[in-house]
XYZ file of C-alpha atoms in Angstrom:
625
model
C -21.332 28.202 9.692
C -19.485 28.096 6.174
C -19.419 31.462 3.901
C -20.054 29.463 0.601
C -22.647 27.012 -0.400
C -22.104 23.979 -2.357
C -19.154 23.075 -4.371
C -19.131 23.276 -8.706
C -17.832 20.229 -10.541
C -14.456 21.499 -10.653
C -12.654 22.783 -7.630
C -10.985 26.048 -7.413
C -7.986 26.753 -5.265
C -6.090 30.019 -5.098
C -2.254 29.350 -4.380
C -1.080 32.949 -2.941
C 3.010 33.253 -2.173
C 4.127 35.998 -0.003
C 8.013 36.609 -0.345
C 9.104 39.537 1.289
C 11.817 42.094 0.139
C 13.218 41.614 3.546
C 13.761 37.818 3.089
C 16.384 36.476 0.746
C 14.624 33.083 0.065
C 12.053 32.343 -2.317
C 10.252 29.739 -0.102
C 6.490 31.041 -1.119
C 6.472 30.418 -4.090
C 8.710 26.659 -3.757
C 5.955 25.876 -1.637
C 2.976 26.800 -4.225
C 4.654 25.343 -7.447
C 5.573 22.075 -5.301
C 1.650 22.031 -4.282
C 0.831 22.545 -8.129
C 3.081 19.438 -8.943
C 1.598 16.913 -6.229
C -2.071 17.900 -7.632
C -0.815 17.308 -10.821
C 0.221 13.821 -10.404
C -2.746 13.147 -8.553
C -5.548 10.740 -9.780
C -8.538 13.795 -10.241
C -6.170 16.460 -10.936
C -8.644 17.420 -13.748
C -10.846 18.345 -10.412
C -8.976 20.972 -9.621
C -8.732 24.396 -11.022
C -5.747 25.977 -10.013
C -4.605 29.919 -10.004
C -1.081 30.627 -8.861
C -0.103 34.875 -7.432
C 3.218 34.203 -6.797
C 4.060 37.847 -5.766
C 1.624 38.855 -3.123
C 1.330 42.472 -1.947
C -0.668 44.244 0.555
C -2.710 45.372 -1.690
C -3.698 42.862 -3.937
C -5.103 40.259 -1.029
C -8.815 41.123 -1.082
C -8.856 42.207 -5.005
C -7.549 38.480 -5.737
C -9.988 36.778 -3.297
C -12.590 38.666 -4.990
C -11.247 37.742 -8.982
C -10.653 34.121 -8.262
C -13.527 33.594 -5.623
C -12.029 30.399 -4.868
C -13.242 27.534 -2.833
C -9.882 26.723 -1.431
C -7.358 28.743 -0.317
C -3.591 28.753 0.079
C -1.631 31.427 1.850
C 2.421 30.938 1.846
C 4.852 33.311 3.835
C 6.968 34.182 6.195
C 5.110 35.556 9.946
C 6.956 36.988 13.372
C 4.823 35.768 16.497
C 3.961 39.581 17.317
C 4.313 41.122 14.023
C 1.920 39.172 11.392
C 2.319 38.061 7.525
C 5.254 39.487 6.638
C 4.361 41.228 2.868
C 5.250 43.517 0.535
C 3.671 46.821 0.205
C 3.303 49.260 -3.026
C 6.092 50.710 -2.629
C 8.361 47.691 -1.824
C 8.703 48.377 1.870
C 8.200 45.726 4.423
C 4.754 45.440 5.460
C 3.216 43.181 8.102
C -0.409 42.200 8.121
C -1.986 41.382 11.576
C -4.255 38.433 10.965
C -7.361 39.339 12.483
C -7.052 42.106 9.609
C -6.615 39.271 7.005
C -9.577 36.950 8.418
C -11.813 40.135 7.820
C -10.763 40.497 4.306
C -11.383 37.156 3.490
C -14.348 36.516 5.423
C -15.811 39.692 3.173
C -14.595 38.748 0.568
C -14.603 34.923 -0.311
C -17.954 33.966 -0.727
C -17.322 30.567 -1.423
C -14.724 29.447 0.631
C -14.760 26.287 2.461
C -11.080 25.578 3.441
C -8.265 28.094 3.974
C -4.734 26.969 4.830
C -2.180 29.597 6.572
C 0.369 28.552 5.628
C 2.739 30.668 7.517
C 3.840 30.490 11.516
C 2.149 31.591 14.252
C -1.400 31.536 12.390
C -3.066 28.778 14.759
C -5.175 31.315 16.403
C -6.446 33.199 13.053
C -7.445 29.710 11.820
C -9.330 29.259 15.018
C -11.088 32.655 14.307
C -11.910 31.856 10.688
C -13.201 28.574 11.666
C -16.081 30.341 13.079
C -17.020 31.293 9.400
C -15.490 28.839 7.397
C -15.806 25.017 7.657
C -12.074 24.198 7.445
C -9.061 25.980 8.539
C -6.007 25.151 8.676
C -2.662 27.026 10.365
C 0.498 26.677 12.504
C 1.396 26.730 16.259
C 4.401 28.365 16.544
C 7.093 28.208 13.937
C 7.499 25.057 12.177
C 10.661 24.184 10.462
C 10.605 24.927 6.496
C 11.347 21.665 5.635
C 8.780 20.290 7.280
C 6.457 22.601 6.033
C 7.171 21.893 2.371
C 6.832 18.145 3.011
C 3.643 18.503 4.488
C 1.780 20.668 2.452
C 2.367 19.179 -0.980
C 1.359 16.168 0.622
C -2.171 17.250 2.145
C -2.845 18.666 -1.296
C -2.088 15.412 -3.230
C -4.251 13.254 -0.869
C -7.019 15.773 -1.597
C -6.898 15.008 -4.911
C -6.361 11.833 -4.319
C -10.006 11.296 -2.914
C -9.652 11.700 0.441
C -11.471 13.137 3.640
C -9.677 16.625 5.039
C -8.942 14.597 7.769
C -7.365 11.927 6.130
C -5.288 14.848 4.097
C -4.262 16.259 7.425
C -2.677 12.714 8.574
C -1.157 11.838 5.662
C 0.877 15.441 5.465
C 2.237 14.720 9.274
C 2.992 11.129 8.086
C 5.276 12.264 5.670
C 6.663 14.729 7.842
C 6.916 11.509 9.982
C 8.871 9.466 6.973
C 11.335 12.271 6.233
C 12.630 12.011 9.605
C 11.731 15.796 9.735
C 9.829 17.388 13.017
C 7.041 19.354 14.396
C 4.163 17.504 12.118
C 1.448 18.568 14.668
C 2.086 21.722 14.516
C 0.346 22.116 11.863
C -3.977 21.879 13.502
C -6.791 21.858 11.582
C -9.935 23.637 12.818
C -13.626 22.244 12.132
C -16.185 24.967 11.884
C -19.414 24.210 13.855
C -21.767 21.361 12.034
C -18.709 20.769 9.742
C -17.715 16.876 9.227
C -13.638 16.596 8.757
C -14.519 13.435 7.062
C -16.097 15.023 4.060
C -14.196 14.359 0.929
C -14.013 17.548 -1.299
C -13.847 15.343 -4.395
C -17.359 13.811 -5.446
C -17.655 11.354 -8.078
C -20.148 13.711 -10.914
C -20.739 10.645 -13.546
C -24.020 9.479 -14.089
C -24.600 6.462 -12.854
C -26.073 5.577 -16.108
C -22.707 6.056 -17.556
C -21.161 3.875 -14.695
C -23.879 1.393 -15.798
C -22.621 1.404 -18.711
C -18.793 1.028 -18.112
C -18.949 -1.601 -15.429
C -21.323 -3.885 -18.375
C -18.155 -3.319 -20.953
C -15.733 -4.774 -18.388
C -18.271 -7.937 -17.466
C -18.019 -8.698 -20.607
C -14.239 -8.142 -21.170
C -14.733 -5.417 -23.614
C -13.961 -2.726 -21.699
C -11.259 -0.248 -21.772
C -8.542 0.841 -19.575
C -10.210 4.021 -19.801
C -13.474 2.744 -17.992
C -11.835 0.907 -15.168
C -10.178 4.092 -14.480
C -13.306 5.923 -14.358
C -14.737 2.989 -12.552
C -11.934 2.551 -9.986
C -11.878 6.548 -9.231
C -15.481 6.262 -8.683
C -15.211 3.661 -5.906
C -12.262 5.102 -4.338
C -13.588 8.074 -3.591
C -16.528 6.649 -2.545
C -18.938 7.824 -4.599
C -19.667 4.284 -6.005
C -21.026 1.345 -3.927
C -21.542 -1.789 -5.946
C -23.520 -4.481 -4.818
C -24.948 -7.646 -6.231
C -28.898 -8.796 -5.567
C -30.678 -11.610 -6.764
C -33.947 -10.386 -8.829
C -37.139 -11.654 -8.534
C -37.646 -12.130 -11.947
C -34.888 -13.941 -13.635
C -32.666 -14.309 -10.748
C -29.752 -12.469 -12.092
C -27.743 -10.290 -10.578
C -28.055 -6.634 -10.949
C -26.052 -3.649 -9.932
C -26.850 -0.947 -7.922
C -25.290 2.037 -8.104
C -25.656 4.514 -4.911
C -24.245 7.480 -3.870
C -22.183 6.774 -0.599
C -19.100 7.519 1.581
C -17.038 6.579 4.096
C -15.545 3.515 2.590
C -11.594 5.006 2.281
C -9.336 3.109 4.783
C -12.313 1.769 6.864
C -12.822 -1.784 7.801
C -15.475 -1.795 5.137
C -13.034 -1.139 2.396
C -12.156 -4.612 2.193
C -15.444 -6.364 2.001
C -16.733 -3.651 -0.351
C -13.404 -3.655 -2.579
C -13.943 -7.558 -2.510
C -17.782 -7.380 -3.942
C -16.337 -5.031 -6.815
C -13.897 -7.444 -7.833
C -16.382 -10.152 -8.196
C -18.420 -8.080 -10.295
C -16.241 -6.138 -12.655
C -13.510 -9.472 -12.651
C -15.915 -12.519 -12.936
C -13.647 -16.013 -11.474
C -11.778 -16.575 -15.103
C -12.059 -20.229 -16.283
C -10.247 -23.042 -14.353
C -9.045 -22.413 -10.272
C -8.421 -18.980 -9.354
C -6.284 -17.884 -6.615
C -8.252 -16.242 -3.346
C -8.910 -12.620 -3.775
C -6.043 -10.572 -3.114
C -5.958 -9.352 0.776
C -7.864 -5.581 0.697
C -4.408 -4.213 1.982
C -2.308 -4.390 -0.672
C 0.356 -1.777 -0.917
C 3.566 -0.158 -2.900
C 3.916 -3.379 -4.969
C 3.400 -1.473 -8.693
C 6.851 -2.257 -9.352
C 6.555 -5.980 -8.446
C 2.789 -6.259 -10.951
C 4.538 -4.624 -13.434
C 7.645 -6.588 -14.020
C 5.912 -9.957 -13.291
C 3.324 -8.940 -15.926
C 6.292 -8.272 -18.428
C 7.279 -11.754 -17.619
C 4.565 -13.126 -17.857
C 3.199 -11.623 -21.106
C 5.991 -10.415 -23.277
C 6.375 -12.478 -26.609
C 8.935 -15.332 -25.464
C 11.441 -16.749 -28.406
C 11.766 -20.155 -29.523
C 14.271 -21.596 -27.193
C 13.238 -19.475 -23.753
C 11.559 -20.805 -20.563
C 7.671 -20.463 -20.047
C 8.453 -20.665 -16.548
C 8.583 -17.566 -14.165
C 9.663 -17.861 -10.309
C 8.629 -15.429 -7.679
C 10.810 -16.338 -4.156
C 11.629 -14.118 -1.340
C 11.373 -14.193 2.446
C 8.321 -15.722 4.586
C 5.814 -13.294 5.232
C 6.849 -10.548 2.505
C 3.838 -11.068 0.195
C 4.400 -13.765 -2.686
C 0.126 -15.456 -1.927
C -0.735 -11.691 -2.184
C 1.408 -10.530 -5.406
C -0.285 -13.726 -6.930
C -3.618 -13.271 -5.610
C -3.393 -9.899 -6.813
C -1.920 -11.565 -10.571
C -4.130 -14.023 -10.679
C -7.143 -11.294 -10.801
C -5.209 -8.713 -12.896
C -7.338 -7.407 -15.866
C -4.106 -7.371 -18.401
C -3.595 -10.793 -17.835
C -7.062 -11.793 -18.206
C -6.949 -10.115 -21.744
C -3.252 -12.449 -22.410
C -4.968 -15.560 -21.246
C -7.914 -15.777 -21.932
C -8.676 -19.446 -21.366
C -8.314 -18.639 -17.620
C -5.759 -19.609 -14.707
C -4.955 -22.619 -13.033
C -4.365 -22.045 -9.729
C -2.083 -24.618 -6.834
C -0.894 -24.299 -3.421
C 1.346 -26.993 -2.899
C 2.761 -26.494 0.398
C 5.296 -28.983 1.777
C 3.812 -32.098 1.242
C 1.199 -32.530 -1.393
C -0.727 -34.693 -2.410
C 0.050 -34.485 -6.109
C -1.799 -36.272 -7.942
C -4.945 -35.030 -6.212
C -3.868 -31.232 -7.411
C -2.985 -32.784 -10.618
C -6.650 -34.445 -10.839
C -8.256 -30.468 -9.370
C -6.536 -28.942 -12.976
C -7.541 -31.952 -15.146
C -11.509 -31.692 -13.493
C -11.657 -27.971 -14.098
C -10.284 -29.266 -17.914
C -13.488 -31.106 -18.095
C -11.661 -34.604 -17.392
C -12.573 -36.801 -14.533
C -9.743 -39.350 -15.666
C -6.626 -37.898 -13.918
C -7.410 -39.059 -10.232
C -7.148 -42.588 -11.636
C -3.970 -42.354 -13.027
C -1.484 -44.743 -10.979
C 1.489 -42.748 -11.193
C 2.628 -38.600 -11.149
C 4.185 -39.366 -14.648
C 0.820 -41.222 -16.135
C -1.425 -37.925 -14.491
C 1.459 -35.530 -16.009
C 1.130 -36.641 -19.361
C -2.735 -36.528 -19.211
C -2.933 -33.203 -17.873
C -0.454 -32.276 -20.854
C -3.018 -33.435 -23.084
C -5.273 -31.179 -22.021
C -2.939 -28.389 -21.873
C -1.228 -28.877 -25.437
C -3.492 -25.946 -27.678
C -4.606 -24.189 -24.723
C -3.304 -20.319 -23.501
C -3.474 -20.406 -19.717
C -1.652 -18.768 -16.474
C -0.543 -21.849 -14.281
C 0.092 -20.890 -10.921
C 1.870 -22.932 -8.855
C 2.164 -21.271 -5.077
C 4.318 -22.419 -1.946
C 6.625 -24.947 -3.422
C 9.081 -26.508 -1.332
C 10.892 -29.187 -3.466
C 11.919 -28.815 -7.041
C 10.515 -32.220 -7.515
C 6.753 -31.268 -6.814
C 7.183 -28.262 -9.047
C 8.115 -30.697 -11.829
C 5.057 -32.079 -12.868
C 3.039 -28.253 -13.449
C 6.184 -27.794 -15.670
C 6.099 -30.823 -17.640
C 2.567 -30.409 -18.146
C 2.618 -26.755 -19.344
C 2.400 -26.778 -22.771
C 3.789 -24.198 -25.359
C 1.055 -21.353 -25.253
C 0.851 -21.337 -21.359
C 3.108 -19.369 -19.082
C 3.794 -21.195 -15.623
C 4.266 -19.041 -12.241
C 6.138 -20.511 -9.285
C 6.200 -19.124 -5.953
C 8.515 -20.429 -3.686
C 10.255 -18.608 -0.421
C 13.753 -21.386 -0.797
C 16.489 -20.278 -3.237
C 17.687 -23.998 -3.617
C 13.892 -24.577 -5.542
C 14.666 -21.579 -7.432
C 17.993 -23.041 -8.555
C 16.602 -26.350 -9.199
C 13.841 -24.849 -11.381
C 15.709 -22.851 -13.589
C 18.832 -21.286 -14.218
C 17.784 -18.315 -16.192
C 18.460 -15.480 -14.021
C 15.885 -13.215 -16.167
C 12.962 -15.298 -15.547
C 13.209 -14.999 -11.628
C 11.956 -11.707 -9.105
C 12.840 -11.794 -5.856
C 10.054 -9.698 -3.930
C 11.350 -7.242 -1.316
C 10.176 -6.357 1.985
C 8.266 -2.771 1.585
C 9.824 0.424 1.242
C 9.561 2.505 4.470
C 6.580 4.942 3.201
C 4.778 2.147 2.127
C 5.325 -0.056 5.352
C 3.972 2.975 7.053
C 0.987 3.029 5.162
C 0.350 -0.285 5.715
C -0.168 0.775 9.327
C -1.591 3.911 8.093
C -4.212 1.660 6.757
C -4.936 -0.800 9.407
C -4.614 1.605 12.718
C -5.220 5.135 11.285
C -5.692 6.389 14.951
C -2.691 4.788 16.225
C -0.793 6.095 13.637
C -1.913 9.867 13.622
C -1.525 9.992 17.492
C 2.038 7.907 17.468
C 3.659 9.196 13.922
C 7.045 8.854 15.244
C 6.903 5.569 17.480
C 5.318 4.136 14.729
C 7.772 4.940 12.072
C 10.507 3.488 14.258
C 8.568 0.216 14.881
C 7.989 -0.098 10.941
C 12.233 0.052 10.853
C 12.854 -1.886 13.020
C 10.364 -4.578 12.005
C 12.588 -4.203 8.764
C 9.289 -3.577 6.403
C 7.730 -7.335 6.173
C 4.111 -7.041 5.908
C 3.668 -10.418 7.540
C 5.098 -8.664 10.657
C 3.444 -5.163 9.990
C -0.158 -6.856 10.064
C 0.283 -9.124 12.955
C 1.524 -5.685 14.802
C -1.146 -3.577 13.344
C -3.563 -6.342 15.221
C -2.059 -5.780 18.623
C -2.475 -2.466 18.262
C -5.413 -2.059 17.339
C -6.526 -4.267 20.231
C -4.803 -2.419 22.966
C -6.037 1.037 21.416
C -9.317 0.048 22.356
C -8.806 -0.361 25.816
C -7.987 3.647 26.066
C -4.939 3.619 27.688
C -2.408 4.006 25.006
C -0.174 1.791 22.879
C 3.256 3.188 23.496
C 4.297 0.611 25.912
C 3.534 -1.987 23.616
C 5.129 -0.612 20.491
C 8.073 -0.881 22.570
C 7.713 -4.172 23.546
C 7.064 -5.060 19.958
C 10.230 -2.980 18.994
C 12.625 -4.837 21.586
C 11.664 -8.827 21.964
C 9.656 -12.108 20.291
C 6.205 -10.058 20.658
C 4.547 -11.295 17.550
C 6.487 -14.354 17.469
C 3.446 -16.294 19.193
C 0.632 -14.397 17.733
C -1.716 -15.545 15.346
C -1.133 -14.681 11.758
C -3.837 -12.176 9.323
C -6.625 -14.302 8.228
C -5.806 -14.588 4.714
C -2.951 -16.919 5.255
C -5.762 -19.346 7.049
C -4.440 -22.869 6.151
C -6.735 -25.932 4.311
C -7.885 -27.139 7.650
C -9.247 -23.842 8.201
C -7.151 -22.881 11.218
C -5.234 -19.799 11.357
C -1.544 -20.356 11.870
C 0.556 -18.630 14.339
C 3.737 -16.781 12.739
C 6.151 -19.268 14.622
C 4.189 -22.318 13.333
C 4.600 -20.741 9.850
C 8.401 -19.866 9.881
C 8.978 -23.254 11.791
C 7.959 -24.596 8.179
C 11.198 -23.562 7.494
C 13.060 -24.205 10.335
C 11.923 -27.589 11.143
C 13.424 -28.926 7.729
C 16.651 -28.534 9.156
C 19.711 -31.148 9.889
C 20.243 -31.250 13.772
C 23.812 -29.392 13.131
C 22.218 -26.325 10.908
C 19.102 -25.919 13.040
C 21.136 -25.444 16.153
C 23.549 -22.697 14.134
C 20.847 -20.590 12.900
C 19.261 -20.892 16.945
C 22.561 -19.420 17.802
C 22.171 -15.962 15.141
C 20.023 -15.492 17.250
C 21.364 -15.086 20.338
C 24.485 -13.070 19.319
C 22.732 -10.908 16.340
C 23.318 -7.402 16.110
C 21.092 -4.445 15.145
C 20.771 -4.979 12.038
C 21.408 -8.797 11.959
C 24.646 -9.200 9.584
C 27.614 -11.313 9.864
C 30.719 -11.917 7.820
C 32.370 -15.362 7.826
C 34.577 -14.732 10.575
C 31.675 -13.550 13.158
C 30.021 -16.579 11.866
C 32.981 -19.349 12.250
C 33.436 -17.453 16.516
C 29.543 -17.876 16.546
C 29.396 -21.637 15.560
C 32.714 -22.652 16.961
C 33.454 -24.285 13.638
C 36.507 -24.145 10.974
C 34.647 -23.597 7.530
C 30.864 -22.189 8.159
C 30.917 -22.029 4.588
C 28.709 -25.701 4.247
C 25.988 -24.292 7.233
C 26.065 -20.961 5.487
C 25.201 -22.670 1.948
C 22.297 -24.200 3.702
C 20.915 -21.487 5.357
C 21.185 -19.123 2.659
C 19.497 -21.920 0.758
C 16.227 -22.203 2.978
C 15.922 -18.380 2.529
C 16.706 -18.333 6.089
C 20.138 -16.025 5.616
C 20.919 -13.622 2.855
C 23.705 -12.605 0.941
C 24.416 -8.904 0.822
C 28.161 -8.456 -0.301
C 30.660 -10.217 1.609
C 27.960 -10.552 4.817
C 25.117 -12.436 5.253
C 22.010 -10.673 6.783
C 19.421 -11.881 9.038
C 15.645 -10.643 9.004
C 14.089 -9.226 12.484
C 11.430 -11.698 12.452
C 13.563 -14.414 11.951
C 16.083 -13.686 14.905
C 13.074 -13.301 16.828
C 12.424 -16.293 15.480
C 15.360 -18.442 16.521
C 15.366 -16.882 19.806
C 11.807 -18.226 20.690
C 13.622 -21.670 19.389
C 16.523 -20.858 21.603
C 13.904 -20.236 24.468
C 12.410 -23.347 23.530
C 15.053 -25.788 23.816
């Protein structure tokens, strides 16, 4: 049974540091300014109203409770197993505070408390206590190291502000315990009051949906600010926002409907409900969109950013309208341009719309020539005899217009050629390619290329975070390892979050199999996420789609990159002389050059690196043959 009742708009939290006179560091108070800082730079920050004692004393513990009458609250210090909080008393002697005797002050007097963290050791079985009065509480088995402490709590705070459950707070502090290679992450236990729900999100959405209304009508009509898909986008991911689309009676047209709702954050629903809000508040822009973007689509800021700056920044007379994405198979080009292709900022740069391609290896091209010119309003190109007759046509139409031409999956220079000859001066063209001899023969303008990198660690791990929230929470540590050694490729990440996922349900644990997954060709065989579901509507496995590469191959190169994998090390990196005692040969300069130039080796210095999933991959070949 909770002390307090409901929660006011704004959230108050009390941050209290005890640093004794018998300690010399200041942790305490580190702890509650580095929990002020990760509120800060959270998205409702302006939620949260927060009041910082940074010298508690014996003392002062029930007058502040009483002053502040928070509805959060945040106790930092320093506690012996037998002896208590470790504080400060009046006259600057130590003073320890037993904490059954601190649950009774509180308990009298916080009157609106719904969550208290102890931050301090040994406090597991006070929280426990408190629990019976309070919804949440949170505390510490034990001791727990101090960094780990002051990477977890920071942490928990920001993903409260961030929108999330208590829950979801709790597992996101141990995964970052997790990520900083740091220990004792579950020491740290929350305890659930009776009738209490540790899925409740502290945050709720308070705008009218009137106001909402009104917002979401702006941006269907491209007049809205950044400033209402802000509010608009906070709404939703908190969960306070539901927007669906119904055909009325009347005038069948669709209408929104606003509801109050959670229980949409990191759920499988996310991504069908994220998908029905893009369709409203980003209406298909004229001409051939890409797909939707996939509803996991993570720590790529970086990547939208500098391919918007590309793609939008004023261009001078003499440079290249042409912009090339490349980078491994599997790390995320479809998505990055899925997720372009439906940006609002370049909607607002183009705003005659996108044409959208995937070309894959061999196209038909005047039929994708012909899909452009029909969504042009011409019917003409498909009976042009030639690519240079349907070029010129599609040109035509081109000439005065501003559009985003997106040209995905190209594996010759020659079938990019035509989308470049036929872009005309006030249109930007986007290639996305995963061979660095296409992006040579495209252009040699170093500037106008990005090569997309596999995930950084903490966003690999949310990726699983995402995907297999219970596997993650009960495997933080197995889990971290498999997202190194998988080397961060989401293409690998999701086809392992699958297996998972599968084996969790059968209740008897997934740590053999994340070891399996960690040591052989696991996911070589499996079938790859749904979103990279081919035109014949089958879903590829991940060795039919990195065969793509491999099967392009002279006999001679094929059979050298089969042989990295037999003899690769941990991680996968060779210099010339490893490869010439590999290969047998007397310059592996000429196999190198080809390898590197299907994307299949890179250069990193004076060695040439191999990705996990592709010596996985050319030992299933090995296996094979």
């Amino acid at each position: 049974m909770a002390v307090g009742g409901t929660m006011s708009d704004k959230l108050k939290l009390l941050l209290l540091a005890a640093n004794s006179v018998d300690t010399l560091d200041s942790r305490a108070t580190d702890e509650i300014q580095a929990i002020d800082r990760a509120i800060q730079a959270a998205p409702f920050r302006e939620r949260f109203d927060i009041q910082k004692e940074p010298a508690l004393r014996v003392a002062d513990i029930g007058p502040l409770v009483l002053k502040h009458n928070p509805d959060l609250l945040h106790i930092s210090g320093h506690s012996r197993e037998t002896e208590g909080l470790v504080l400060d008393s009046e006259l600057r002697h130590v003073a320890k505070v037993q904490c059954s005797k601190l649950k009774d002050v509180l308990l009298s007097a916080g009157s609106k408390l719904q969550l208290v963290f102890f931050g301090f050791c040994h406090s597991a079985e006070c929280a426990k206590e408190t629990s019976a009065r309070i919804d949440f509480v949170l505390g510490i088995e034990g001791e727990i190291p101090v960094k780990s402490s002051l990477a977890f709590n920071p942490a928990f705070y920001a993903a409260l502000a961030s929108g999330h459950s208590i829950q979801e707070a709790v597992d996101y502090g141990r995964s970052i315990v997790g990520l900083k290679k740091l220990h004792r992450a579950r020491a740290i236990v929350l305890h659930v009051g009776e009738g209490a729900d540790p899925t409740k999100r502290l945050i709720k959405s308070t705008t009218r949906a009137d106001e909402l209304k009104s917002d979401l009508e702006q941006l269907v009509h491209a007049a809205g600010s950044e400033r209402d898909w802000s509010n608009l986008r906070k709404a939703i991911d908190c969960g306070a926002l539901v927007i669906s689309q119904q055909e009325t009676e009347v005038d069948n047209q669709k209408e929104y409907t606003f509801t109050e709702n959670s229980g949409i954050f990191h759920t499988d629903l996310r991504g069908d409900v994220y998908r029905r809000v893009r369709e409203v508040l980003q209406p298909t822009p004229p001409g051939i969109a890409p797909p939707f973007r996939p509803s996991v689509f993570v720590g790529r800021e970086d990547a939208l950013k500098k391919i918007r700056q590309l793609l939008t920044v004023q261009r001078s007379a003499n440079q290249e309208n042409i912009t090339v994405i490349h980078g491994l198979p599997g790390v995320g080009k479809t998505s990055l341009v899925s997720a372009i292709g439906h940006d609002p900022e370049i909607a607002r740069s183009f705003k005659e719309g996108i044409l959208w391609v995937s070309l894959e290896q061999k196209p038909n091209l005047i039929t994708e020539i012909a899909r452009w010119g029909r969504a042009l309003g011409s019917e003409e190109i498909l009976k042009a005899p030639t690519v240079n007759d349907a070029t010129a046509q599609l040109a035509a139409l081109l000439k005065t217009r501003q559009m985003l031409l997106i040209v995905d999956d190209v594996w010759e220079t020659e079938h990019a050629a035509p989308f470049a000859g036929a872009a005309g001066d006030q249109c930007s063209l986007m290639i996305t390619t995963r061979l660095p001899m296409v992006v040579d023969g495209i252009t040699t303008d170093q500037t106008r290329t990005y090569n997309l990198p596999v995930l950084t660690e903490e966003f690999a791990l949310m990726v699983l975070r995402i995907l297999v929230p219970d596997v993650v929470a009960e495997n933080e540590r197995d889990c971290l390892k498999l997202v190194q050694d998988l080397e961060r490729l989401p293409l690998a990440l999701h086809v392992a979050a699958g297996l998972l996922r599968r084996e969790a349900r059968l209740g008897w644990g997934v740590s053999e199999l994340i070891e399996k997954i960690r040591k052989g060709t696991e996911l070589i065989d499996k079938a790859a996420p749904k979103d990279r579901i081919g035109k014949d509507g089958v879903i590829p496995s991940v060795a039919s789609l990195l065969n793509r590469s491999t099967d392009v191959l002279d006999e001679q190169t094929r059979e050298c990159f089969i042989y990295l994998g037999a003899f690769a090390p941990k991680p996968a990196a060779f210099d010339l002389e490893a490869l010439k005692m590999v290969w047998q040969v007397d310059d592996p300069k000429p196999i190198v050059r080809r390898l590197v130039g299907h994307g299949l080796l890179e250069p990193v210095g004076r060695r040439f690196q191999m990705h996990r999933i592709l010596v996985d991959h050319a030992k299933s070949l090995c296996t094979d043959d």
